[in-house]
Every structure is written in C-alpha cells, then in structure tokens.
XYZ file of C-alpha atoms in Angstrom:
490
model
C -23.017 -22.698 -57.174
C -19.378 -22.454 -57.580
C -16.927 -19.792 -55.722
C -16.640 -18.200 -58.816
C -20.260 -17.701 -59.245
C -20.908 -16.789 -56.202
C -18.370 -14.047 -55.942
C -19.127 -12.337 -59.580
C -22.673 -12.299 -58.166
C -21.811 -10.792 -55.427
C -19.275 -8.252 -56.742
C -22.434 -7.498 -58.970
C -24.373 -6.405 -56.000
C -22.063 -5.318 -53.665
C -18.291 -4.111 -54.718
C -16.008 -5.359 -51.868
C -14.483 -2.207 -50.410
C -10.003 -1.877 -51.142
C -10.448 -5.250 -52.761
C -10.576 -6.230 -56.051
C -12.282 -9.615 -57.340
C -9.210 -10.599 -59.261
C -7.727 -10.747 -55.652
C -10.423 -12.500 -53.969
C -9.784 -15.252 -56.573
C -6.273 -15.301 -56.236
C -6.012 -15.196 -52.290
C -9.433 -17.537 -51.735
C -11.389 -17.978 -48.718
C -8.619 -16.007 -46.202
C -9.168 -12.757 -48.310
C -13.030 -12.863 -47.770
C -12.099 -12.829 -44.066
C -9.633 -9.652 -44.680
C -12.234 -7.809 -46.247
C -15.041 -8.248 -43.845
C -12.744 -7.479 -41.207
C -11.835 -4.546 -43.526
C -15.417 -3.168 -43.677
C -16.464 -3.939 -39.868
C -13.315 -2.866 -37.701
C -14.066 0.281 -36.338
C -11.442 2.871 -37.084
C -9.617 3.675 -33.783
C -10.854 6.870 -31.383
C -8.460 8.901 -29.580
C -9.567 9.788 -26.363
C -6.970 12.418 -24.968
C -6.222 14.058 -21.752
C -7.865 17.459 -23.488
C -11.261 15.387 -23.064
C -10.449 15.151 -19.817
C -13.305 16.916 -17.204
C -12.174 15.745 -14.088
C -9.879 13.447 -12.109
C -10.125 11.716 -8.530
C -7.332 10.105 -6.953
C -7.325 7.900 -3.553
C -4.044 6.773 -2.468
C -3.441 4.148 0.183
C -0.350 4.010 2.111
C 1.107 0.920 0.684
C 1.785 1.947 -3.245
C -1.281 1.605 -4.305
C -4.213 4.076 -5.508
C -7.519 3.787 -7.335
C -7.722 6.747 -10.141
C -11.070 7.836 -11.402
C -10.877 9.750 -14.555
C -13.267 11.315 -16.288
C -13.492 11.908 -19.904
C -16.054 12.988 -23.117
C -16.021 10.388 -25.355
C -17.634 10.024 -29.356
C -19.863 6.953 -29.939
C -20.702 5.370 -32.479
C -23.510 2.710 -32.796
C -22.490 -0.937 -32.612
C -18.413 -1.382 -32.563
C -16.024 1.158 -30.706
C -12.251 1.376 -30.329
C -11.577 3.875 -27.577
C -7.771 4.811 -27.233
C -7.941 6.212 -23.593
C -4.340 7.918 -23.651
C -2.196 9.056 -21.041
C -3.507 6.885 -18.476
C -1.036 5.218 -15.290
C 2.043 2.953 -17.025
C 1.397 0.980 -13.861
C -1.892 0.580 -13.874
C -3.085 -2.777 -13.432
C -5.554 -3.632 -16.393
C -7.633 -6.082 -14.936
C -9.044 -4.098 -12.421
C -10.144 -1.325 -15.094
C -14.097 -0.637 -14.806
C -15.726 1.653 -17.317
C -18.708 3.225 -17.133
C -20.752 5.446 -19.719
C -23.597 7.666 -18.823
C -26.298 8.230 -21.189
C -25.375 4.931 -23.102
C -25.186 1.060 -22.759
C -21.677 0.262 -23.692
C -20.549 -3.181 -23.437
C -16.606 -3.732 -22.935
C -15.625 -7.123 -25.218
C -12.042 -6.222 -25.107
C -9.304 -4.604 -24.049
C -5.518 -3.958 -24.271
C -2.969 -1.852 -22.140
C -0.039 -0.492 -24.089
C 2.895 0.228 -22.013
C 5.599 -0.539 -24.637
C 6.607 3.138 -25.333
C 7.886 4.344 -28.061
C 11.817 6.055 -27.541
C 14.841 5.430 -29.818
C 15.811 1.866 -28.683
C 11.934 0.496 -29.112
C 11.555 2.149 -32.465
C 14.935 -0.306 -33.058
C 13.545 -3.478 -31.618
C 10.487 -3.368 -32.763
C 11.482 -3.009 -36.372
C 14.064 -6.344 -36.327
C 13.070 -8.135 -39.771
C 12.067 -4.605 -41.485
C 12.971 -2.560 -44.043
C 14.563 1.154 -43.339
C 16.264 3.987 -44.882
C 20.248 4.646 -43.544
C 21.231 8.276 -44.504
C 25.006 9.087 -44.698
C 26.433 12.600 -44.774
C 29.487 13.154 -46.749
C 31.556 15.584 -44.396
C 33.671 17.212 -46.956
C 30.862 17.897 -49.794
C 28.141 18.005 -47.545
C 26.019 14.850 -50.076
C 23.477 12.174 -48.203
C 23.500 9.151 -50.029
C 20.528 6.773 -48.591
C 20.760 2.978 -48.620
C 17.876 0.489 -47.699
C 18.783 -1.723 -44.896
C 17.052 -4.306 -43.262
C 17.278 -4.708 -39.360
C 18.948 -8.019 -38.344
C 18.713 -7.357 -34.446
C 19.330 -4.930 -31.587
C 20.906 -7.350 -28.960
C 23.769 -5.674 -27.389
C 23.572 -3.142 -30.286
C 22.089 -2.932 -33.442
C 23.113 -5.391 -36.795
C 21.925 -3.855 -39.894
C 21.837 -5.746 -43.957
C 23.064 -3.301 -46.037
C 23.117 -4.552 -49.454
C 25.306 -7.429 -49.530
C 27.506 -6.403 -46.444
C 26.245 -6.963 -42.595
C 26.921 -3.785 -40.237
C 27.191 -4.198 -36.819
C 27.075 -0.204 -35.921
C 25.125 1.830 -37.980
C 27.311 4.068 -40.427
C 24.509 6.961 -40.239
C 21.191 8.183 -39.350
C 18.147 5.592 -39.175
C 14.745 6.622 -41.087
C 11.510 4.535 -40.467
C 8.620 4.599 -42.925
C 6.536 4.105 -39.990
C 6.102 3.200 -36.443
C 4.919 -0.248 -35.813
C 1.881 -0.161 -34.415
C 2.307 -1.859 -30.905
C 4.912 1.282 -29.682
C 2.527 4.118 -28.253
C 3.763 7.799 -27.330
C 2.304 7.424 -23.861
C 0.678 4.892 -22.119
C -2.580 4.203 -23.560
C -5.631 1.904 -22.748
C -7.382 0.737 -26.225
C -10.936 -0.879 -25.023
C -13.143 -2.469 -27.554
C -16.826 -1.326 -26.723
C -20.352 -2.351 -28.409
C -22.752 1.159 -28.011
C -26.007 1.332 -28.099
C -26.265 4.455 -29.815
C -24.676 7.295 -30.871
C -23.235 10.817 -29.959
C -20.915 12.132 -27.249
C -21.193 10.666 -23.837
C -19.218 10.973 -20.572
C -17.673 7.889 -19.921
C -15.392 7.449 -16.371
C -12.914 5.025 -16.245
C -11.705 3.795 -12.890
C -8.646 1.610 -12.221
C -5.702 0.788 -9.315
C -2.521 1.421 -10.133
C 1.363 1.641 -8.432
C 3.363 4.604 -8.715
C 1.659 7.158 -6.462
C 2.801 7.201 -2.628
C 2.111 9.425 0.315
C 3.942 9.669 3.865
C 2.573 12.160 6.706
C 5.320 14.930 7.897
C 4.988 17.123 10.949
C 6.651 20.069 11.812
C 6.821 20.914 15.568
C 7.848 24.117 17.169
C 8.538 24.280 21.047
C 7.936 26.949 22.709
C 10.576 29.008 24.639
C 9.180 27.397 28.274
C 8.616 23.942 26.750
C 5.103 23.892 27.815
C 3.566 23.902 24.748
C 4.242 23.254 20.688
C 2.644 24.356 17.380
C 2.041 21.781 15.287
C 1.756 21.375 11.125
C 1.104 18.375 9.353
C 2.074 18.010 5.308
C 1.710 14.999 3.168
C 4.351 14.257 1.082
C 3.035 13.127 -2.625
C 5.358 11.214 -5.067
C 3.909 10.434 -8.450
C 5.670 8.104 -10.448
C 2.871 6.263 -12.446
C 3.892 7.940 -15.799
C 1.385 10.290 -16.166
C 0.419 13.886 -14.721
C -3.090 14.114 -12.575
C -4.738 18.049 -13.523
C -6.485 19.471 -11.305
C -7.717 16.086 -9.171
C -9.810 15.184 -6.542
C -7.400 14.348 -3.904
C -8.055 11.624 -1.343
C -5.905 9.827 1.069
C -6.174 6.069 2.955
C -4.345 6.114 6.440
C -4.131 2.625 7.467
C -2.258 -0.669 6.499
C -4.496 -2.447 3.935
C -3.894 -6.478 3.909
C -5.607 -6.348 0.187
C -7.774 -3.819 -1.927
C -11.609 -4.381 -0.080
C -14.313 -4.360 -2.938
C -16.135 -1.282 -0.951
C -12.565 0.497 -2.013
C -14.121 0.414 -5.422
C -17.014 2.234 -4.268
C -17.526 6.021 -4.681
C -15.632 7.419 -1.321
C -18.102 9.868 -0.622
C -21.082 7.587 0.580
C -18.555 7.219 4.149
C -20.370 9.222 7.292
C -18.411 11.746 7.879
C -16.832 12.278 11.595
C -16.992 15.620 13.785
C -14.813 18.444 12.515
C -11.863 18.182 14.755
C -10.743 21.429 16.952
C -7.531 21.856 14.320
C -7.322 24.438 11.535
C -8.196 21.646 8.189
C -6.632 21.884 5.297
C -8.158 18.501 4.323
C -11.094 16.697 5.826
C -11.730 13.389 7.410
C -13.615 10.735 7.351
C -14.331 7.163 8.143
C -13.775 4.353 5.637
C -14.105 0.893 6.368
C -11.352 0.309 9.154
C -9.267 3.050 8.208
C -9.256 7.362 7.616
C -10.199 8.576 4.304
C -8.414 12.213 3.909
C -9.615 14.407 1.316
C -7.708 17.804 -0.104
C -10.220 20.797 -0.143
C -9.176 22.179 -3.212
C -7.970 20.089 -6.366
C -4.497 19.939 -6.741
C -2.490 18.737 -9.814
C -0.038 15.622 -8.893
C 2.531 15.977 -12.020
C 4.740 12.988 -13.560
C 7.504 12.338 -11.578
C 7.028 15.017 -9.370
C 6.957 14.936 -5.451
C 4.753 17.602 -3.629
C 3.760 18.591 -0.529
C -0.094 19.515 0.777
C -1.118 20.988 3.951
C -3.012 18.356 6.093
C -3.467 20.174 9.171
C -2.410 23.267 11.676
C -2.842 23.395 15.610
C -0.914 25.841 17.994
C -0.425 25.755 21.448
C -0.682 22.002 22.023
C -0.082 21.333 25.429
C 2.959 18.781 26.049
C 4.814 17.140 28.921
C 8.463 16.543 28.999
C 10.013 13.742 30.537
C 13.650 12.720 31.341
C 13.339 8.657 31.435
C 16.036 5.711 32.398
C 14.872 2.165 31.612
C 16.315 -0.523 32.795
C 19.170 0.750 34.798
C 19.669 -2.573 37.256
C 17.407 -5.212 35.016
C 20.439 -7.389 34.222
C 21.315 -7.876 37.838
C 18.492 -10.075 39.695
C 20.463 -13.093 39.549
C 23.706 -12.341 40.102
C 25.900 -9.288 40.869
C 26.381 -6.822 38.674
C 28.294 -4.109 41.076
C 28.213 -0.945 39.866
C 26.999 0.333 36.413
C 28.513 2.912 34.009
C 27.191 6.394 33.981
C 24.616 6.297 31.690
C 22.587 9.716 29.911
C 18.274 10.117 29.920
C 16.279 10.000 26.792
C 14.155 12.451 26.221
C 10.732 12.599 25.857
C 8.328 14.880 24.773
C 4.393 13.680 24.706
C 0.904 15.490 24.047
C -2.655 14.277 23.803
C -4.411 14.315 20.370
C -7.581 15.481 21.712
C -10.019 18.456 20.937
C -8.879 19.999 24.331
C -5.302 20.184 23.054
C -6.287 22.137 20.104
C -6.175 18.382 17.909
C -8.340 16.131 17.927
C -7.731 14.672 13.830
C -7.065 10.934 13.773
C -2.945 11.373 12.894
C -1.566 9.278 9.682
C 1.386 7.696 10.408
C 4.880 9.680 10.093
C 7.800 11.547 11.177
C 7.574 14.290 13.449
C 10.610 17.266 13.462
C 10.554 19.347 16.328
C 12.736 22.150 16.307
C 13.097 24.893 19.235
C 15.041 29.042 18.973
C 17.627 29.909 20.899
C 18.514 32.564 22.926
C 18.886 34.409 19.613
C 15.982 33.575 18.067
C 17.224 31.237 15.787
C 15.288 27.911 15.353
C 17.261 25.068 15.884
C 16.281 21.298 15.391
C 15.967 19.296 18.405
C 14.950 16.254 17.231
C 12.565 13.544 15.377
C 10.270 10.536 15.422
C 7.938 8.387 13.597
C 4.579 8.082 14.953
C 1.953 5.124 14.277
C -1.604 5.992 12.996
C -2.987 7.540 16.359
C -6.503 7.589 16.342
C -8.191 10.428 18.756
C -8.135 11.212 21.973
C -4.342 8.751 21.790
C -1.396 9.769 23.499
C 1.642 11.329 21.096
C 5.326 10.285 22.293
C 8.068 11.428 20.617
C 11.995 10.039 21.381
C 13.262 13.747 20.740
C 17.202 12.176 21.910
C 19.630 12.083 24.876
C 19.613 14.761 27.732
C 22.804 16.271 27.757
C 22.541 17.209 31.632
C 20.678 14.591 33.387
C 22.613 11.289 34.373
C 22.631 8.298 36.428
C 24.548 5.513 37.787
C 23.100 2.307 39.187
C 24.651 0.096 42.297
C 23.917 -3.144 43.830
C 24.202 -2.981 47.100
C 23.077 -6.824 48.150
C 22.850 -9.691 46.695
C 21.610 -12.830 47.875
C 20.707 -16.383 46.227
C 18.089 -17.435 48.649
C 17.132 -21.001 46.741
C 17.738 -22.221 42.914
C 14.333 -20.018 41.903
C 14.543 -17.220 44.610
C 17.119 -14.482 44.370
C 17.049 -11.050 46.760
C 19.085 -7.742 45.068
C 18.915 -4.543 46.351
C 20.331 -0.893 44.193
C 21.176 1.979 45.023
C 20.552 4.699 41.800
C 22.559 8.224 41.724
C 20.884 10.902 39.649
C 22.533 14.033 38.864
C 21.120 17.086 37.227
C 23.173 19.981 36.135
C 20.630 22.157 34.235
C 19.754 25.280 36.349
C 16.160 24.028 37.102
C 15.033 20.977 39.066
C 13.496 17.916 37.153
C 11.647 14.888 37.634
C 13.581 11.522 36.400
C 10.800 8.711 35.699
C 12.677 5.308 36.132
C 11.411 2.275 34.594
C 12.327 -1.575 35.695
C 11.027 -4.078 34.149
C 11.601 -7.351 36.659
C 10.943 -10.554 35.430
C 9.208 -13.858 37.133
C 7.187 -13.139 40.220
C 8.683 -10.664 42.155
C 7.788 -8.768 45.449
C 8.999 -5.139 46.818
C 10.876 -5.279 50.245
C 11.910 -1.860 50.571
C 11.725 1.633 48.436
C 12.790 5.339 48.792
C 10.238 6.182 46.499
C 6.164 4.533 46.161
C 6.301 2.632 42.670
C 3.435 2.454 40.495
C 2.649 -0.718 38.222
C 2.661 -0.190 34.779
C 1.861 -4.100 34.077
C 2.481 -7.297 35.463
C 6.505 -6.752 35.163
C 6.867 -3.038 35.247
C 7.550 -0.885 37.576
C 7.555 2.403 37.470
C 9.019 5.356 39.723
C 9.229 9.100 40.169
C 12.195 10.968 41.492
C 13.238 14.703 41.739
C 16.285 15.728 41.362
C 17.108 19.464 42.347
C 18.573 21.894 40.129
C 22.067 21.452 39.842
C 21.917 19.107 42.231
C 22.067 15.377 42.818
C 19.436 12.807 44.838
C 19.538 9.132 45.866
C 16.578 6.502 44.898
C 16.906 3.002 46.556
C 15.164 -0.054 46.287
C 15.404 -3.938 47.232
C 13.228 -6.817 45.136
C 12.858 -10.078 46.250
C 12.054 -12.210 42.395
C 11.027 -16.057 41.973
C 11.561 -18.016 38.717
C-alpha cells in the first residue's frame, strides 16, 4: 500500500490531532513524527513552592548542604513533566533523588534550568528573532512600532531594522514571547513514567552550594575573672537562590574529605548522645565521624539573607587565666645571645568543656569574643579566638592578647662550647608585675637535641620530649628572678 493510501485510511479512522492530511503529504515522514510527538508529550506540570509541605536542610561546614523538600504533586498515568520550581540555582543535578509515596514513578529524564530570565537573557536568547521596537515621539506624544530582527548582543545589542542596521536600540524592545529555555526562577523539569493517577507526595532530595554556617561565641568575664558565661550562635548565609520556609534545620560540624553515601540517608536514624549540662537551643547527635546539630524549632533561611540561631547557653563556666612567655632564651643554646629585649605576656584564658563546667556539648569550630565591664559597668571587648571542633570533656584555650602589666627580660649568663655537638648556657629571666595583685608567669622552653638540666630556681615539668615547662610567682607590684642552666647535645 502506498503512503497515500495508507494515510487517507488512516485519517479515515483516526483524524491526526493540529494536523491536517494535506500537510502530512506535503512535509512526509518527519511530520508523522511531529504529530505523534504532538499527541504523546505530556503537557508540562508546575510544581510550585505553594505545594510545598515541608523542607529539611543539613549543612556541612565546607559549602555544601543536602536539601530535602517536600512537595504535593498531580499524576497522571504513564508520561509526566514535573516543573519543580524554585529549587537551589546551585544545586548540583546529578545528585537529585526523587521519591513518590503512594506511586511507582520512574525518572527517564531530567533537566536543571538555571538560565534566568532578566533583561539581558531575554536579549540573548532572542539573537536571530523577530521583535517589536516602539518609539515615542516626544513632542506629539505618537509610538510608531517597527519590526526588527536581533543581530546580536555582544558588547551591546545590533538590531535589523528594515533596511538599516542599529547598533543601540532607538526605543523600547517588545517580545512576542519568551523563549522557552529562560525560566523566572530556577526550576528542575524531571520527566517521570507513573503508575497511576491522582495527587501524591513526592520529596525531592539534592546537594547543593550556596548555604554556609560558622559557629560564634560570645563570652562574658566575670568581674573576678574566675568564671565566664558563655553563648554560642551559628551564623547562616544563604546564597543558593532560593528562600527555605519554615525548614528543618540541621548542621554537620566536621571537615568532610567528600559527601559519604550514609549523608544521603535520613539524619534521624543517628543514636542520639546524652543531653549535655548546657541550656540547648539545638540538639546533638552523632553522625558518622562528625556532630549532626539540629534547630528545635523550624526556621526560615531566606535568599540572600544571613541569620543567626541560638546553638547553646552556659553560665558560670569555670576558667583559668594564665600569663605565658615562650621561648624567651630558645635562640641562644649555641652561641651567645646576651641579653634580650623586654618582651610583654600573652594572655590566656582556658576552661574545660565538660558537664561539671556547666558544658559538656561537643563545640563546632569558631570564633570566640570575650568581652569584660568596667568599673562602670560598661562591657568592654577584651579579646578573640578561633577554636577547633572540641569534642567533650577537651580543654578550651583562647589567645585573648598581650598583658599590658606583666613583662620579662631574658639573660645569658654562661656560655660554653664544650665539643662540636655539646654546648652548656645558662639564663637568668627578670619578671616584673605591676598590676596590684600577685600572678603566676608559666614559662615555656622548648630546647632542642638531647638536653639535660644542671641547675634551676624553679622544679620544671616536661611537657614532651623538648618542652619544658615552669612556674614562677611574681608578687604584686613587684619583681622576681627565675634561673636556669641546660647542658644540650646535637
């Protein structure tokens, strides 16, 4: 049977939908292909933020967070084309996993759109196309509208006007349409086969870049510096390109090398740990190798938007300050170094993150502030420093800054080359405090090859193999003495 035949028999039975026969025969083969495609492509389904009924978000620590969002979606049975809209610009596609209750739904396809539509896209995208160019006459207040065609945008736009070439455009722009690869907002279009019809709950889950946290802790000393009140925040930035209602909020402290496949997992099948001793604004638990964090209340993370959450509160922590020098005569065990410059002590300021210091919550990394008042009352910052993730029961030391009052100088009082690998030094160090209550100076040496005490004012204590520690005190206002002699092989 010819073509012809066969289609007039078939246009008998079955009238080709927006086609007529005259065109079948005119286009061929390539038409038959248009018009099935016609008749089978589903008709696209927006699938909004309004169908949203819930959102989870776990952020890790290096850019990187896995969104869960929920959404009601219409099905239809067989083909699908879900337009999920409004999801991350930077999510990364191929690690998007969909899941339908109450339906099998098989994903055959699917495209991200990130190409959004503004001013300047509208413009690219419609180089080689027809539009309208309206012009106002100023004086008469007359539009007179030309068709143009849209030569190309590089470095600014080139417009066909008739038989003249533009190079700016002489008035407003009008598009018949937008092309249909520029999308409002970012927007994942999936291409699903269902088993059946009807609305169904379908939860799409995906990593993207964009959101970021960072720990911040607030400190307050208190007047005798025996004790601090501590609050932690975490700082959210969102700059994905879309806004997070009223999410599930998690948080990953700990460096991950890459994204584990348990991290696609639903978080809450991790055993939870005990409830720290700390007031909780969010709650912890275990994950893998790291501290999953979760908000106890949902929270909504808008687009390009930073916010702060509470994380935790403790008051009264117990802490111990300490006026260190470090190093003070390391530069002089093989040769002589005389004497050294007056030099001020750091300042440190250390608790333990325990349950008996009112803690006990495994610590994200960050930067602690600590601020102390004044005679007056009036809070004043003392200083800051970044802490590492500190599990529990770990020792917090903060490097708050110089103490204005407490100096020392060092002095070598011998020296002696004993061989080509043995050397003998001895030091005399001078500490002066002029605050108006005594303190205790920690000095730290570190003394390199193998080395042996010969004489000391002061009993040392061993930190490692090559440190050495001491502790001197120094009356108020006052001045005292610590001596020492080393004997060191290379």
């Amino acid at each position: 049977m010819s073509l012809r035949s066969s289609l007039l028999r078939a246009s008998a039975l079955k009238p080709v939908a927006a086609l007529s026969l005259a065109a079948i025969l005119l286009l061929g083969p390539a038409a038959i292909s248009s018009a099935a495609w016609a008749e089978t492509a589903p008709a696209e389904t927006q699938v909004s933020l309004d169908d949203q009924t819930g959102v989870a978000i776990t952020i890790y620590n290096q850019d990187l967070a896995l969104v869960r969002d929920q959404r009601k979606i219409p099905l239809t049975a067989g083909l699908n084309d879900l337009a999920f809209i409004d999801v991350s610009g930077q999510m990364r596609p191929e690690t998007a996993l969909l899941r339908v209750d109450g339906a099998k739904v098989t994903v055959r396809e699917q495209n991200f759109n990130f190409d959004l539509l503004t001013p300047e896209k509208l413009l690219e995208k419609s180089v080689g196309r027809k539009v309208r160019v309206i012009t106002t006459n100023y004086a008469t207040g007359a539009e007179t509208t030309e068709e143009a065609t849209v030569l190309s945008v590089a470095g600014g736009v080139v417009l066909k006007i008739g038989d003249r070439i533009e190079t700016a455009s002489p008035g407003r722009i009008v598009f018949d349409e937008v092309p249909p690869n520029l999308r409002a907002r970012p927007t994942l279009v999936i291409d699903a086969d269902s088993d059946k019809a009807g609305d169904a709950t379908a939860q799409l889950s995906y990593l993207t870049g964009g959101l970021s946290w960072a720990a911040d802790y607030v400190a307050s000393l208190s007047p005798d510096e025996k004790t601090l009140d501590i609050d932690g925040w975490v700082t959210l930035t969102n700059q994905s390109g879309t806004t997070y209602r009223d999410a599930k909020l998690q948080l990953v402290a700990g460096d991950v090398h890459r994204v584990q496949q348990e991290m696609m997992k639903d978080m809450t099948v991790a055993t939870a740990m005990p409830a720290p001793a700390a007031e909780q604004a969010m709650s912890e638990q275990s994950l893998f190798e790291y501290h999953l964090y979760t908000l106890n209340r949902p929270t909504t993370i808008a687009e390009n938007q930073t916010k702060q959450v509470a994380l935790l509160s403790a008051a009264s922590v117990p802490v111990e300050k300490e006026f260190r020098f470090t190093d003070l005569t390391a530069r002089g065990y093989t040769y002589d170094i005389g004497e050294q410059e007056r030099v001020n002590a750091t300042v440190y300021v250390s608790f333990v993150n325990d349950d008996k210091s009112h803690l006990g919550l495994p610590l994200p990394k960050g930067t602690v502030r600590v601020y102390k008042a004044d005679n007056d009352g009036q809070v004043q910052f003392v200083g800051e420093d970044a802490i590492d993730h500190t599990p529990k029961n770990e020792d917090v030391r903060l490097t708050l800054g110089q103490a204005f009052d407490v100096t020392a100088r060092a002095r070598q009082t011998k020296y002696e080359k004993i061989s080509d690998s043995v050397y003998e030094s001895a030091y005399e160090i001078e500490l002066k405090n002029a605050k108006k209550e005594p303190v205790t100076v920690v000095l730290i040496e570190d003394v390199p090859g193998t080395w042996k005490i010969l004489s000391e004012s002061a009993k040392h204590e061993e930190v490692n193999s090559n440190r050495l520690r001491w502790e001197v005190q120094v009356p108020a206002e006052g001045s005292a003495k610590f001596s020492y002699a080393v004997r060191v092989r290379y």
